[in-house]
Coordinates of C-alpha atoms in Angstrom, one line a residue:
X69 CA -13.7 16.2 25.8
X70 CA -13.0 12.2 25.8
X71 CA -15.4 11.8 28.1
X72 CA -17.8 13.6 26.8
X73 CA -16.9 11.7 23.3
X74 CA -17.6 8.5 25.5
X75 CA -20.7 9.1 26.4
X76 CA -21.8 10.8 23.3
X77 CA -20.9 7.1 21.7
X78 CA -22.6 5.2 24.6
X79 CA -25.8 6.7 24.5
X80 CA -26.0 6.5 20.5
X81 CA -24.7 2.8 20.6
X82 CA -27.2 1.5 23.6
X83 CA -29.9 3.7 21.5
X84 CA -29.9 1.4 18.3
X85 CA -31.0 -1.9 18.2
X86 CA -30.4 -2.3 14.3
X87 CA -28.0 -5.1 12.8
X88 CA -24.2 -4.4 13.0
X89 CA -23.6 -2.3 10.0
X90 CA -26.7 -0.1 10.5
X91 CA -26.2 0.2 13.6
X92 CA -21.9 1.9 12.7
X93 CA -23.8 3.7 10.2
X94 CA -26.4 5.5 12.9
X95 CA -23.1 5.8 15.1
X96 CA -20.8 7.6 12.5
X97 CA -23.7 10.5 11.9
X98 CA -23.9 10.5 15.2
X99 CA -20.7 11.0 16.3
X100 CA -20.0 13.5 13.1
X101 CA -22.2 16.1 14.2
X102 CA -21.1 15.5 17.6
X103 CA -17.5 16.3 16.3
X104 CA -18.6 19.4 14.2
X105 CA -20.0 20.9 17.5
X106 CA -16.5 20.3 19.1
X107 CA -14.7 21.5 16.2
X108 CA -15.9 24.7 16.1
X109 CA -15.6 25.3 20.0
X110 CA -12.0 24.3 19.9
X111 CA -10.5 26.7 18.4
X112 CA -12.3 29.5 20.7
X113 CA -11.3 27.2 23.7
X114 CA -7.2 27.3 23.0
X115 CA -8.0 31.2 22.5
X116 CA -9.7 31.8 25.8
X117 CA -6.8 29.2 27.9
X118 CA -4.2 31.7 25.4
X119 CA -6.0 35.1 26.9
X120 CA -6.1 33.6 30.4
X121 CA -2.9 32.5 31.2
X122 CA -1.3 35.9 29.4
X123 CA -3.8 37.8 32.2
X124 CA -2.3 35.7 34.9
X125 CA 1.3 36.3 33.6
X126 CA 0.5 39.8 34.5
X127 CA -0.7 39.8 37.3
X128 CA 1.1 39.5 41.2
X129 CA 2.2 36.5 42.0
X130 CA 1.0 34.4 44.8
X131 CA 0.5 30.9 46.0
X132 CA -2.9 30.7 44.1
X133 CA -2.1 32.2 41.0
X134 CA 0.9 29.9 40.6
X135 CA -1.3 27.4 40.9
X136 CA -3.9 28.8 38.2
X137 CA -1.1 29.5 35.9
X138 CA 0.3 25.8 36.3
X139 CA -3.3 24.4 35.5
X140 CA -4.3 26.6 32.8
X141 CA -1.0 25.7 31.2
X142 CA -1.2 21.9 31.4
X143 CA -4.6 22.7 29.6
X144 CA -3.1 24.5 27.1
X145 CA -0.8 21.9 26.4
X146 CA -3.1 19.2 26.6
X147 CA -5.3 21.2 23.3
X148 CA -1.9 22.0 21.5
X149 CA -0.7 18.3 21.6
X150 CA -4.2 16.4 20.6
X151 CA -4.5 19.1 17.7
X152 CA -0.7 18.0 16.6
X153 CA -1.6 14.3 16.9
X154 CA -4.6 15.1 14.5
X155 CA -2.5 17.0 12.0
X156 CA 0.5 14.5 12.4
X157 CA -2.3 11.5 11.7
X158 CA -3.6 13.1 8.9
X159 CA -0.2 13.9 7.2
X160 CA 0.6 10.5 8.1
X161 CA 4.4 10.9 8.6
X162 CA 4.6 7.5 10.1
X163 CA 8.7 7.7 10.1
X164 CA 8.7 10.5 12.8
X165 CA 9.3 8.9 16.3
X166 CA 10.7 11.7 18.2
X167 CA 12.2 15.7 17.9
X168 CA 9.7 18.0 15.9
X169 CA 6.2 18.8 16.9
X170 CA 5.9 22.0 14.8
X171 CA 2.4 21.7 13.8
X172 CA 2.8 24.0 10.6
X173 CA 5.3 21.3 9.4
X174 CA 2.6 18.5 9.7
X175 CA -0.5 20.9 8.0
X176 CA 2.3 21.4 4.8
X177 CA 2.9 17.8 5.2
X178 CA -0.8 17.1 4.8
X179 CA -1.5 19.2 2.4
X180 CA 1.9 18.3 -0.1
X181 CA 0.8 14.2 0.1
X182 CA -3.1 15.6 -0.6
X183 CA -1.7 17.5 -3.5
X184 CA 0.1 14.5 -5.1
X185 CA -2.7 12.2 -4.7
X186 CA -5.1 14.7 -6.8
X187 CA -6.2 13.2 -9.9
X188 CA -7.0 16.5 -11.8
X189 CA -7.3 15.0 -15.6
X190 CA -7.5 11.3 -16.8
X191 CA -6.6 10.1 -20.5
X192 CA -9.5 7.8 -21.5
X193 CA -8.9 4.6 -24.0
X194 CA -10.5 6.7 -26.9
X195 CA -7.3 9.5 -26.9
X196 CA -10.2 12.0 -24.7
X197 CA -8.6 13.9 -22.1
X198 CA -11.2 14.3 -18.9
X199 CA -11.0 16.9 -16.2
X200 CA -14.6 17.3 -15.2
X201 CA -14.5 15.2 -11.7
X202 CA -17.5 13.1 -12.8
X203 CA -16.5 11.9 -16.0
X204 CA -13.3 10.9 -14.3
X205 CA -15.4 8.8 -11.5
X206 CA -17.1 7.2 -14.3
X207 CA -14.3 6.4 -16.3
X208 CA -12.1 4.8 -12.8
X209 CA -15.4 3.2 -12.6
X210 CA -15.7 1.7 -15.8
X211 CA -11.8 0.3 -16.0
X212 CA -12.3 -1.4 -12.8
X213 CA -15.3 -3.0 -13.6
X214 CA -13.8 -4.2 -16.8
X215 CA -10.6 -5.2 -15.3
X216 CA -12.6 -7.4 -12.4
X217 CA -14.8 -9.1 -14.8
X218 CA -14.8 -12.6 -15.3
X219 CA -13.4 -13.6 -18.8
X220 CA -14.8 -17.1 -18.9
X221 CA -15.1 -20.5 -17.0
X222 CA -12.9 -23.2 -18.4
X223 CA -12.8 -26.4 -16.2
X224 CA -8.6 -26.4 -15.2
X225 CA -7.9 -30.4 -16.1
X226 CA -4.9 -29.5 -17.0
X227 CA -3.4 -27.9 -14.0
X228 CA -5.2 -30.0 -11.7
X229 CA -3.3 -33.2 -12.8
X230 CA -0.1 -31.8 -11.2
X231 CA -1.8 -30.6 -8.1
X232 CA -1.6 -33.4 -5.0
X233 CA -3.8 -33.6 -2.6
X234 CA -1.4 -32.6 0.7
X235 CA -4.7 -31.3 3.1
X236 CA -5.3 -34.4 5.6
X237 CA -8.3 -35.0 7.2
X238 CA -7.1 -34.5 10.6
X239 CA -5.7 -30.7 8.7
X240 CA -9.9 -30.4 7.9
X241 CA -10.8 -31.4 11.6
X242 CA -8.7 -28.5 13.1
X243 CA -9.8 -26.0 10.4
X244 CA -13.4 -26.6 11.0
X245 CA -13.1 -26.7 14.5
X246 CA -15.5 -23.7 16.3
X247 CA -13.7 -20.5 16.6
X248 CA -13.6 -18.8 19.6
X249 CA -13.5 -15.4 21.0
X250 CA -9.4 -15.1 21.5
X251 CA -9.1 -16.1 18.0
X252 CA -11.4 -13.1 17.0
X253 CA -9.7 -10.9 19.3
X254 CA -5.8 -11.6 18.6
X255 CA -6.3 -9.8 14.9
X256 CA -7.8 -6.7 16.3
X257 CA -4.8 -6.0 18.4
X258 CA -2.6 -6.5 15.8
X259 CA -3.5 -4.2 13.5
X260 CA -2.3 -0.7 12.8
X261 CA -4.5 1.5 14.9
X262 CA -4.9 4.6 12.4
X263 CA -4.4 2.6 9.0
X264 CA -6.7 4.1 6.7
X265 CA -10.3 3.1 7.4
X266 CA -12.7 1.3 5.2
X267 CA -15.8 2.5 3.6
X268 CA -18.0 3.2 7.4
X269 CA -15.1 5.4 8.3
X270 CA -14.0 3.6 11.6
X271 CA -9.9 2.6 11.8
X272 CA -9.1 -0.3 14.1
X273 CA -8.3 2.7 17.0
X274 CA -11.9 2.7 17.8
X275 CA -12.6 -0.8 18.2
X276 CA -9.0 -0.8 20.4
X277 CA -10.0 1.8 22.6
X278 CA -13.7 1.1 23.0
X279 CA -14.1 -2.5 23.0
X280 CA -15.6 -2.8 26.3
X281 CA -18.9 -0.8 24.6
X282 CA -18.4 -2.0 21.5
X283 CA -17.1 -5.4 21.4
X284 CA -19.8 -7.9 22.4
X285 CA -21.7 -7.1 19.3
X286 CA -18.8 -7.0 17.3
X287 CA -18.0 -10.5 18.6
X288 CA -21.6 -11.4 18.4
X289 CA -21.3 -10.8 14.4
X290 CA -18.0 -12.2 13.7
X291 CA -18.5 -15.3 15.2
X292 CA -21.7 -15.4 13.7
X293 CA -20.5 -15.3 10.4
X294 CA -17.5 -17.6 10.8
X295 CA -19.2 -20.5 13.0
X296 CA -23.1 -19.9 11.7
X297 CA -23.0 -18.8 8.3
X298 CA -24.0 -15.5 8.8
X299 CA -23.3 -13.5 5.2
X300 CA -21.2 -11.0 5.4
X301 CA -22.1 -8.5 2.5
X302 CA -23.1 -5.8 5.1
X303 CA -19.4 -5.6 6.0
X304 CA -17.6 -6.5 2.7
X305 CA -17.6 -3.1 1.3
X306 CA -14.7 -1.7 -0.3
X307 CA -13.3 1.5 -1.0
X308 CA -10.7 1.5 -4.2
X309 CA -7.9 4.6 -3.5
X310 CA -5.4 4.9 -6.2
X311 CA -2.0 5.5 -5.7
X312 CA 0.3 6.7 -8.3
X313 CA 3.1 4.8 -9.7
X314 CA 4.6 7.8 -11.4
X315 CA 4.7 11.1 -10.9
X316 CA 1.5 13.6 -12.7
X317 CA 0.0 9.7 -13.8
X318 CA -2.8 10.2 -16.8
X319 CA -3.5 7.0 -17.0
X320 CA -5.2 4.4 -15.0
X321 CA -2.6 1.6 -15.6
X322 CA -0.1 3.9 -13.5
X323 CA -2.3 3.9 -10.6
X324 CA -1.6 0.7 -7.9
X325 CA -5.7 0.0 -6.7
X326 CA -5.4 0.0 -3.1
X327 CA -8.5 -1.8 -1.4
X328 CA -9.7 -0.3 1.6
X329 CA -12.0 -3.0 3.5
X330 CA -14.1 -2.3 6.8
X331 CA -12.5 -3.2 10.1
X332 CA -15.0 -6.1 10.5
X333 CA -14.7 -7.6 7.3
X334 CA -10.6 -7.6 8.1
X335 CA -11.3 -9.0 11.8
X336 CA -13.3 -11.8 10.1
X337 CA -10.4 -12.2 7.2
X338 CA -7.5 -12.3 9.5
X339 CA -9.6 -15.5 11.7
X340 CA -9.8 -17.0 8.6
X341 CA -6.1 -16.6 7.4
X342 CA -4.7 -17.2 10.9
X343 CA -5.6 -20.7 10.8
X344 CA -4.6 -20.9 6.5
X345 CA -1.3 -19.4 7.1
X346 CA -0.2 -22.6 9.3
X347 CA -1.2 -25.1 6.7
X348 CA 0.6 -23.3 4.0
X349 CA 3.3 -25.0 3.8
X350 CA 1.9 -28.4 3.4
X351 CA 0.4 -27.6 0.4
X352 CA 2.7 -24.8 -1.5
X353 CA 5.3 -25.9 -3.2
X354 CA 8.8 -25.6 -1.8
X355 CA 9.9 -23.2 -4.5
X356 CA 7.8 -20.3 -3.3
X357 CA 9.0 -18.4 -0.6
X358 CA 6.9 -15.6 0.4
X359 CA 3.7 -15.6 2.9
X360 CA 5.1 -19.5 3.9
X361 CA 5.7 -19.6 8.0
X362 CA 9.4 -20.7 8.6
X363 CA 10.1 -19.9 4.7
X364 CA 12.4 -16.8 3.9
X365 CA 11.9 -14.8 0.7
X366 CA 15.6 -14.1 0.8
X367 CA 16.3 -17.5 0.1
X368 CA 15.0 -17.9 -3.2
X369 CA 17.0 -14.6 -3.7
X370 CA 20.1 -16.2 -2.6
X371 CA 19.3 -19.0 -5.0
X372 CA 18.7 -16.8 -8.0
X373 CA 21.9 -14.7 -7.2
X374 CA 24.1 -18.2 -7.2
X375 CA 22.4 -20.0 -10.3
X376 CA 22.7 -16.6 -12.4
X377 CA 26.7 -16.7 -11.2
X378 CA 26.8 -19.8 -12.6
X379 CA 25.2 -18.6 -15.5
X380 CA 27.9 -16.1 -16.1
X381 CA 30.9 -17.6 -15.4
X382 CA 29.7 -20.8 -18.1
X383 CA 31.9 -20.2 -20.7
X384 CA 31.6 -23.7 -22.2
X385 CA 29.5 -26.2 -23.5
X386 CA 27.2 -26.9 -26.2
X387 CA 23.7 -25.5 -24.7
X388 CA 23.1 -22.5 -23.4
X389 CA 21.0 -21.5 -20.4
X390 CA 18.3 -18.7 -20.0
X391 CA 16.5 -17.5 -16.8
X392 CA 13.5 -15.6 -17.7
X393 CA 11.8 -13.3 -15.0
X394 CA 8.2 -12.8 -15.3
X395 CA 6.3 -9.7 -14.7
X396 CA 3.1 -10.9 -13.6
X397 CA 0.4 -7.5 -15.4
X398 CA -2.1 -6.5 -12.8
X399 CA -1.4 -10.1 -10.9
X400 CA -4.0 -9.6 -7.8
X401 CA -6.9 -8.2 -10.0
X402 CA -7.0 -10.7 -12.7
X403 CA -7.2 -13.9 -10.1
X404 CA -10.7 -15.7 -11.6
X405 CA -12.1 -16.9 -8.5
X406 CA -13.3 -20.2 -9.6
X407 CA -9.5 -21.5 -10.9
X408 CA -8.7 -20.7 -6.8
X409 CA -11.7 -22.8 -5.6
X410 CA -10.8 -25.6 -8.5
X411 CA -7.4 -25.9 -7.0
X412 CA -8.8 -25.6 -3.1
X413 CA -10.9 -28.9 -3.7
X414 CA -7.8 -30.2 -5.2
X415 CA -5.4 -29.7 -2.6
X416 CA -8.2 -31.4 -0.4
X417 CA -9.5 -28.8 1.2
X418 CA -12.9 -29.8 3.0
X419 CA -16.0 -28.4 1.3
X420 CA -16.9 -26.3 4.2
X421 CA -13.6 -24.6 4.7
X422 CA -13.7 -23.4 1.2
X423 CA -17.4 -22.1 1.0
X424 CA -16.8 -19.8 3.9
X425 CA -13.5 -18.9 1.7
X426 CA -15.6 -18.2 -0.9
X427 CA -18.2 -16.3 0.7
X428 CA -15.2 -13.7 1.6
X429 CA -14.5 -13.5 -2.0
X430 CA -17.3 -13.1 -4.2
X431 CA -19.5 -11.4 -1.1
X432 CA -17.2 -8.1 -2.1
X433 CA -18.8 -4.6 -3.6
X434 CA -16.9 -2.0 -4.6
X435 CA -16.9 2.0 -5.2
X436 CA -13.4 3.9 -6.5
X437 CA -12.9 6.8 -4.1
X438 CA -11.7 9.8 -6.5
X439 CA -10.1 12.8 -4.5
X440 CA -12.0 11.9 -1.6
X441 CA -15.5 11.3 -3.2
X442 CA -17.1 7.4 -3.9
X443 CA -18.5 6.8 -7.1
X444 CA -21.3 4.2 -8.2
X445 CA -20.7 0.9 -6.4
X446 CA -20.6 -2.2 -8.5
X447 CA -19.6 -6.1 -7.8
X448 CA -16.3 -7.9 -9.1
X449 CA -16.7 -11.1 -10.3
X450 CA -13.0 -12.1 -10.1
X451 CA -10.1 -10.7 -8.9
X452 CA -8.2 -10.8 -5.3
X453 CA -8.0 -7.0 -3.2
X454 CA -5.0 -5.4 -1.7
X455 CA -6.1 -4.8 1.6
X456 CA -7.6 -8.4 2.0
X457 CA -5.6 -10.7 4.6
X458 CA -6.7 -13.5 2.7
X459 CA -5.2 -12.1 -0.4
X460 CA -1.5 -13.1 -0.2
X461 CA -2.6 -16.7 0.6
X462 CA -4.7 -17.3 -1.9
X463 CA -2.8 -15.7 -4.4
X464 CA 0.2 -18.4 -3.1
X465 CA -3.0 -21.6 -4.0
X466 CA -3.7 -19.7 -7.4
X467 CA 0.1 -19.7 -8.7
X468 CA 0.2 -23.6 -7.4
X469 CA -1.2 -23.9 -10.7
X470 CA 1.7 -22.7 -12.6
X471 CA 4.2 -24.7 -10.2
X472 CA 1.8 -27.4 -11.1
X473 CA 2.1 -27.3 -14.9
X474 CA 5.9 -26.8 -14.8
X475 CA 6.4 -30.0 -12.5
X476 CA 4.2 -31.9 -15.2
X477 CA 6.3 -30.5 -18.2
X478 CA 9.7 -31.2 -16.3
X479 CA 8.6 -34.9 -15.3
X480 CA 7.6 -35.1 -18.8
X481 CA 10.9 -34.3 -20.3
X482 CA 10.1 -31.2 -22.1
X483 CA 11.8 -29.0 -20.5
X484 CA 15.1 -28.8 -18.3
X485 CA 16.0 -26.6 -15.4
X486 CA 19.6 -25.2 -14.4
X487 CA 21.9 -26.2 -11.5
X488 CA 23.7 -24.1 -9.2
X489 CA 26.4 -26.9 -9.1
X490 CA 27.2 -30.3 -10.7
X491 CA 25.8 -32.4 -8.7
X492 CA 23.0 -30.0 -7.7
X493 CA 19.3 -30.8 -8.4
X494 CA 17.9 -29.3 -11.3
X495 CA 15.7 -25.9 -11.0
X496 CA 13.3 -25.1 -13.2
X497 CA 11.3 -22.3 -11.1
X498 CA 11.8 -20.0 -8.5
X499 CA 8.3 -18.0 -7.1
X500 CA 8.7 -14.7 -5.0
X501 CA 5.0 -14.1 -4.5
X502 CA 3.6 -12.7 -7.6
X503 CA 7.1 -12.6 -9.1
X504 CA 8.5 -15.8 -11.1
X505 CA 11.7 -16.8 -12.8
X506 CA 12.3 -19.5 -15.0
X507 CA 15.4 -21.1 -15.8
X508 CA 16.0 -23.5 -18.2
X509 CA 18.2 -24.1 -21.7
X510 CA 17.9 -21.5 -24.3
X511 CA 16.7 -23.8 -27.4
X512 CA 13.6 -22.9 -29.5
X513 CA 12.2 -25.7 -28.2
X514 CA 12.4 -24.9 -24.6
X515 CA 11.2 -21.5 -25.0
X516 CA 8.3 -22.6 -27.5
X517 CA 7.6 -25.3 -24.0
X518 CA 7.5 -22.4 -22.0
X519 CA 5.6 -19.7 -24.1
X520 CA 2.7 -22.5 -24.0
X521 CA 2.6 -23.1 -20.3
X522 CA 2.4 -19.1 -19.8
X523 CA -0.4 -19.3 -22.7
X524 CA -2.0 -22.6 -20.8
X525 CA -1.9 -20.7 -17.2
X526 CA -3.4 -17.5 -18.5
X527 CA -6.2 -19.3 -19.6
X528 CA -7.1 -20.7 -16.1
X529 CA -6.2 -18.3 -13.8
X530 CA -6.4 -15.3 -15.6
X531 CA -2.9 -14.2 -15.2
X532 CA -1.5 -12.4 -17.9
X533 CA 2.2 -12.1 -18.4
X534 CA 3.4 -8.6 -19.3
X535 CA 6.5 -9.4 -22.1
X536 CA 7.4 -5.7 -21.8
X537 CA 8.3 -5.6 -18.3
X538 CA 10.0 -9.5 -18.2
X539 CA 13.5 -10.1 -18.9
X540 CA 16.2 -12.6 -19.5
X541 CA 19.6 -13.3 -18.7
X542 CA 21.8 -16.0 -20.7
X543 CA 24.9 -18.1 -20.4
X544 CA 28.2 -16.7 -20.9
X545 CA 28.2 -19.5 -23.7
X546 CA 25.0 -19.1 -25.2
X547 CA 25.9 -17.8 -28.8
X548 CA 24.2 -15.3 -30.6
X549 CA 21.5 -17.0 -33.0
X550 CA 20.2 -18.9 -29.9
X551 CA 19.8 -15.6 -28.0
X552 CA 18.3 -14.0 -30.9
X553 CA 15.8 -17.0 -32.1
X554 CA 14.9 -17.3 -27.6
X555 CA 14.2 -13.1 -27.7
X556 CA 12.1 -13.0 -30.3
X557 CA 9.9 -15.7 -29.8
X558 CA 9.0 -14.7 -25.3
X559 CA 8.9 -11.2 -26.8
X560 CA 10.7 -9.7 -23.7
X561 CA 13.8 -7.4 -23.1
X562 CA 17.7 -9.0 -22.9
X563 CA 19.7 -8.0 -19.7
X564 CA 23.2 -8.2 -19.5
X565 CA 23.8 -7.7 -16.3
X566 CA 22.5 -10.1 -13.6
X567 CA 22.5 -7.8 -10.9
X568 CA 20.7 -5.3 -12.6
X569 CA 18.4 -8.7 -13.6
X570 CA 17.5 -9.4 -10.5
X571 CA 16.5 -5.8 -9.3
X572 CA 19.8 -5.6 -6.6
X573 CA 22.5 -2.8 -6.6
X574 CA 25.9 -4.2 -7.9
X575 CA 28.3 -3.9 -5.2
X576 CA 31.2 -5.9 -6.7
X577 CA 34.0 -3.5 -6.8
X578 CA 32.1 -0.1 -5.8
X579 CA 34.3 2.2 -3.7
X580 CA 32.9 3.2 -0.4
X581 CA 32.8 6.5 -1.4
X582 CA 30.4 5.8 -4.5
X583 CA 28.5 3.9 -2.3
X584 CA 28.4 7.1 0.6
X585 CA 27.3 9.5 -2.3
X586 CA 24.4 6.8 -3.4
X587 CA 23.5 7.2 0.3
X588 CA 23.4 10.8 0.6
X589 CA 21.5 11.0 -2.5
X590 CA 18.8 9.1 -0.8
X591 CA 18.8 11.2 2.2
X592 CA 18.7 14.3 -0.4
X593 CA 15.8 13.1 -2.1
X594 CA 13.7 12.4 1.3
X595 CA 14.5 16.2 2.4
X596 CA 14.1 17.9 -1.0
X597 CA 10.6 19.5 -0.3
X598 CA 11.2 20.2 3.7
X599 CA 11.8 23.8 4.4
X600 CA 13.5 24.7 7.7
X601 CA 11.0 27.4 8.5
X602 CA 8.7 24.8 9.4
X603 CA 11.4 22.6 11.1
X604 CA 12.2 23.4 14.9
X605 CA 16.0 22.9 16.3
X606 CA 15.5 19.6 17.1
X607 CA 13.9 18.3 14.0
X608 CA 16.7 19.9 12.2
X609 CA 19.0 17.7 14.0
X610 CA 17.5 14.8 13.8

């Protein structure tokens, strides 16, 4: 059967001399009828190997039916375990590594993540409930549209004065410099080989296995776009998949939009953000930790964890302290595209560099895939994907902005940050990716400070803080009309405990025992739908 699979994509590749994304498109109606007419033969195939080796069983045994018996099992085997890896793919358990193979327990794994993935009613703005499927595809539709929208352009002056510009011109020489075909090639291998494919349908596996058909053309194209200025529209289509946030979601703003790119669109990305990702930490401020080579996320962590200890065991002192942690609503998807090339040029980028940036970003189309079917497509006009490789590191350039505005404010005088120790410097901001917290005293002046920089930054960027999800912690000594006159006027929630602040598990005086019980309840939750018909002895075990 592979071979025949080989050939079948050989002939229909060599066939077509269309460009690069018609010519995947004639390929994948190709290949799906081919697999329809394998699909239907398999099943009789296993059947006839099944009736043949029980006939052998039976009969006398000699030297050549030993041998028949031998080779008609290995056959056997060879259609039970590629119809497993299909079923175990499709469930995609990607947490089993060894012990069951029961393929019943992969079909009810399929069919249980299926089941929780179905949308079957939506809950529009106006109160309607929908359950027809194309008044749900319209209404996805419509939300995302709105939601990846451009709300206005407003020239950033006041961010950019705080932004330096860190990019040398020997940093521009290296990032213009050709690419090549083993900085093409390094992504490919990297990536997950059955991650969910884009909207053509073909994961990375295929380009893995098949490169030696496949892959001059695919290198022909991606170092056409990246070195000659080939657009790359074709490729940068994108599928939107929701996944829910809570269990039986209604809603649209409990869904996380997952973007679902094409494996050439990522192949170009990934060149792009493999040479970014070692200039990053030139020009990203030292308080953000995440995405930076060389920087830890868990220091900023650390950090928080010692400068909210110090927060509570202040007892005395005039002023009060607050750290405020932001919750950043819908932080990816609100990114305006022209705030990021703004602060780009400003950072020193060379024009070039971020044009072919910018031809990644606003080159996008998209279509929301409800229960398996695309709707209309339609294109963003701001807004970063989950899915893109780009995305993390130019989310890290957009929120320079707000490190930028707080540096200004701090020089300035306006506003103080907290020490982890006397003689300590004094922090103001702490980023962990699209997470921020703010520390400073807890005055109505400070928080007035802050409240405009958050109003300032939304402006730009087009990220909206969501009050109802941030928090703050106080001083031990901060008294009660501060606290009060600080809540009110950020509009967010009051937390008491810093631990519970900072999202951790307080293990400050837990007995192990409470903390064995929190583990078993884990492992209870993870096993609550298995049922042990569909487990072997092994799995079981394990």
């Amino acid at each position: 059967m592979e071979e025949s699979f080989e050939e079948t994509l050989k002939e229909i590749w060599e066939s077509s001399s269309d460009p690069m994304m018609e010519k995947l498109k004639n390929l994948q109606i190709g290949l799906t009828k081919w697999a329809n007419t394998v699909k239907s033969k398999k099943g009789e195939l296993r059947k006839k190997l099944t009736d043949k080796l029980e006939t052998l069983m039976k009969a006398e045994v000699d030297d050549e039916t030993l041998a028949e018996i031998i080779d008609t099992k290995l056959h056997l085997n060879m259609e039970i375990e590629k119809d497993e890896a299909y079923w175990e793919q499709r469930a995609r358990v990607n947490w089993l590594q060894l012990g069951d193979k029961n393929t019943t327990y992969f079909h009810n794994c399929a069919t249980a993540r299926k089941r929780a993935n179905f949308i079957n009613k939506l809950v529009g703005d106006d109160g309607r409930e929908l359950t027809r499927e194309s008044e749900i595809q319209e209404e996805a539709k419509i939300y995302f549209e709105n939601l990846f929208t451009l709300q206005g352009i407003i020239y950033p002056k006041e961010v950019l004065e705080g932004i330096e510009g860190s990019i040398s011109s020997e940093v521009n020489k290296g990032l213009l410099s050709p690419f090549r075909e083993e900085e093409v090639r390094m992504p490919l291998k990297g990536m997950g080989p059955t991650k969910a494919s884009g909207p053509d349908g073909f994961p990375a596996m295929f380009f893995q296995k098949y490169w030696h058909i496949v892959g001059k053309e695919v290198l022909e194209y991606c170092l056409g776009v990246l070195n000659e200025g080939i657009e790359v529209d074709s490729a940068n289509t994108t599928n939107i998949v929701l996944i829910p946030k809570i269990q039986k979601p209604t809603s649209l703003v409990n869904f996380r939009p997952i973007s679902l790119c094409t494996v050439l669109y990522k192949i170009v990305a990934k060149t792009i953000a493999n040479r970014l990702q070692d200039v990053m930490g030139t020009c990203i401020d030292e308080v953000q930790s995440a995405f930076v080579p060389s920087r830890l996320i868990s220091d900023n962590i650390l950090l928080a964890y010692e400068i909210l200890h110090t927060f509570r065991q202040k007892r005395t002192g005039k002023k009060g302290y607050m750290a405020v942690k932001l919750n950043m609503s819908k932080a990816y998807d609100r990114v305006e595209w022209s705030f990021i090339k703004e602060v780009m040029n400003k950072i020193r980028f060379a024009r070039s560099w971020v044009e072919l940036i910018m031809k990644c970003i606003n080159s996008v189309s998209y279509t929301v895939s409800i229960n398996g079917s695309r709707g209309r497509v339609f294109k963003p006009s701001r807004g970063l994907r989950q899915g893109d490789p780009l995305s993390p590191f130019l989310f890290l350039i957009c929120n320079e902005g707000l490190s930028a505005l707080l540096r200004s404010v701090k020089k300035r005088g306006l506003i103080k940050g907290a020490k982890a120790s006397r003689k300590g410097p004094e922090i103001s901001h702490l980023l962990f990716a699209d997470d921020c917290m703010m520390f400073g005293e807890a005055t109505e002046g400070g928080a007035r400070v802050l409240k405009d920089i958050l109003k300032v930054y939304e402006i730009y960027s087009g990220q909206c803080v969501n009050f109802d999800k941030s928090t703050v912690f106080y001083s031990s000594n901060t008294n009660v009309e501060a606290k009060d006159t600080v809540t009110s006027l950020l509009g967010v929630r009051c937390s008491l405990s810093p631990e519970k602040y900072l999202g951790l598990p307080n293990m400050v005086g837990r007995r192990k025992k409470e903390a064995f019980q929190n583990l078993v309840d884990r492992i209870a939750s993870r096993i609550e739908g298995w049922s042990s018909r569909l487990l072997s002895q092994w799995g079981k075990e394990i």
